């Protein structure tokens, strides 16, 4: 395993570019499992989207985030780990499972994850595992990661709780119940479009990953990825698990959720977290979204007080709609009205026009 070693040329951990490929069609995929997409996204954006949704609907969504992430992680790990490995892990205990979460977390930008204690219970009592995480990418998503991984390894019910110990540190406890895991209603496997593209990456001479990633600095000991230019922190996350959070919100809280997610993202973009210079040309806009694995921008047409945007291979489409609307409003300094659709071919088309009287 490439471990935590950084590429001498681009500075990206070798494990990241060995296990993931930035394709020319605006997507990031796992090399071993090419249907499994990833996004490289700002943790500030994730946090602002979650808190923006909470602010608009007036209630906490933490439980929903943890549960959706748990199911997505369970699906993924359960599918990925051979039965024999699960059996071994059950016998040797959770230590190796936590070690692997910790090693992965250090290169994916999840934070610094340390195992504190594994308690193996006597008959009829719960096993439990205590971890500490410093500077988590999202404490709710991390709790979901832990619950889903433990579910998959043990095939038992798991309860995860956390306690904040300081501004940056949390203690996370996973209790593995004696109850076998009930039949899981599997997530609908999210099928993302996979059209050809012509985004050109400049390959790193050493590891082959896109040199464009050298804009980011990996602090593997802290599990942190930062932009060198802007005060931003990144993480590599599966979009299917984030889409699962949005779907779970929709099924629990109703049809207004798409509008709420768009609005939360619009508000975030309006804060000026990203700058208009970063998307000054269609080519720049396309590269910015492609390095994040969000899809392939095919059209950005600015009219008089209007804009049309089309993207292939989209994921997290509601977030993208909010992002386009937010940028439109930043550019015009006025409010916009947005219309969007996902076409039969899976493209996302967004049209924004100036709001009358805004
Ligand atoms: Zn490299």
PDB file of N, CA and C and ligand atoms in Angstrom, residues 7-12 14 17 204-211, ligand 1:
ATOM      1  N   UNK A   7       3.708  12.264  -3.352  1.00  0.00           N
ATOM      2  CA  UNK A   7       4.438  12.309  -4.612  1.00  0.00           C
ATOM      3  C   UNK A   7       5.459  13.452  -4.532  1.00  0.00           C
ATOM      4  N   UNK A   8       6.680  13.165  -4.976  1.00  0.00           N
ATOM      5  CA  UNK A   8       7.745  14.177  -4.866  1.00  0.00           C
ATOM      6  C   UNK A   8       7.521  15.352  -5.810  1.00  0.00           C
ATOM      7  N   UNK A   9       6.741  15.122  -6.858  1.00  0.00           N
ATOM      8  CA  UNK A   9       6.539  16.194  -7.836  1.00  0.00           C
ATOM      9  C   UNK A   9       5.285  17.025  -7.538  1.00  0.00           C
ATOM     10  N   UNK A  10       4.126  16.364  -7.392  1.00  0.00           N
ATOM     11  CA  UNK A  10       2.885  17.143  -7.234  1.00  0.00           C
ATOM     12  C   UNK A  10       2.439  17.278  -5.780  1.00  0.00           C
ATOM     13  N   UNK A  11       3.012  16.465  -4.887  1.00  0.00           N
ATOM     14  CA  UNK A  11       2.678  16.597  -3.467  1.00  0.00           C
ATOM     15  C   UNK A  11       1.403  15.894  -3.036  1.00  0.00           C
ATOM     16  N   UNK A  12       0.785  15.154  -3.958  1.00  0.00           N
ATOM     17  CA  UNK A  12      -0.441  14.421  -3.627  1.00  0.00           C
ATOM     18  C   UNK A  12      -0.038  13.043  -3.083  1.00  0.00           C
ATOM     19  N   UNK A  14       0.574   9.308  -2.808  1.00  0.00           N
ATOM     20  CA  UNK A  14       0.608   8.332  -3.903  1.00  0.00           C
ATOM     21  C   UNK A  14      -0.630   7.448  -3.882  1.00  0.00           C
ATOM     22  N   UNK A  17      -3.640   8.988  -5.976  1.00  0.00           N
ATOM     23  CA  UNK A  17      -3.635   8.877  -7.441  1.00  0.00           C
ATOM     24  C   UNK A  17      -3.507   7.421  -7.890  1.00  0.00           C
ATOM     25  N   UNK A 204       1.074  14.490 -13.959  1.00  0.00           N
ATOM     26  CA  UNK A 204       2.284  14.574 -13.147  1.00  0.00           C
ATOM     27  C   UNK A 204       3.275  13.533 -13.673  1.00  0.00           C
ATOM     28  N   UNK A 205       4.536  13.955 -13.866  1.00  0.00           N
ATOM     29  CA  UNK A 205       5.545  13.067 -14.446  1.00  0.00           C
ATOM     30  C   UNK A 205       5.844  11.891 -13.519  1.00  0.00           C
ATOM     31  N   UNK A 206       5.579  12.058 -12.243  1.00  0.00           N
ATOM     32  CA  UNK A 206       5.927  11.023 -11.271  1.00  0.00           C
ATOM     33  C   UNK A 206       4.768  10.044 -11.026  1.00  0.00           C
ATOM     34  N   UNK A 207       3.588  10.576 -10.675  1.00  0.00           N
ATOM     35  CA  UNK A 207       2.493   9.684 -10.268  1.00  0.00           C
ATOM     36  C   UNK A 207       1.375   9.604 -11.303  1.00  0.00           C
ATOM     37  N   UNK A 208       1.388  10.497 -12.301  1.00  0.00           N
ATOM     38  CA  UNK A 208       0.381  10.424 -13.353  1.00  0.00           C
ATOM     39  C   UNK A 208      -0.924  11.146 -13.033  1.00  0.00           C
ATOM     40  N   UNK A 209      -1.089  11.590 -11.799  1.00  0.00           N
ATOM     41  CA  UNK A 209      -2.306  12.331 -11.437  1.00  0.00           C
ATOM     42  C   UNK A 209      -2.282  13.716 -12.069  1.00  0.00           C
ATOM     43  N   UNK A 210      -3.402  14.444 -12.035  1.00  0.00           N
ATOM     44  CA  UNK A 210      -3.391  15.783 -12.630  1.00  0.00           C
ATOM     45  C   UNK A 210      -2.504  16.743 -11.823  1.00  0.00           C
ATOM     46  N   UNK A 211      -1.594  17.427 -12.515  1.00  0.00           N
ATOM     47  CA  UNK A 211      -0.719  18.403 -11.842  1.00  0.00           C
ATOM     48  C   UNK A 211      -1.545  19.505 -11.183  1.00  0.00           C
TER      49      UNK A 211
HETATM   50 ZN1  LIG B   1       2.502  13.362  -8.654  1.00  0.00          ZN
END
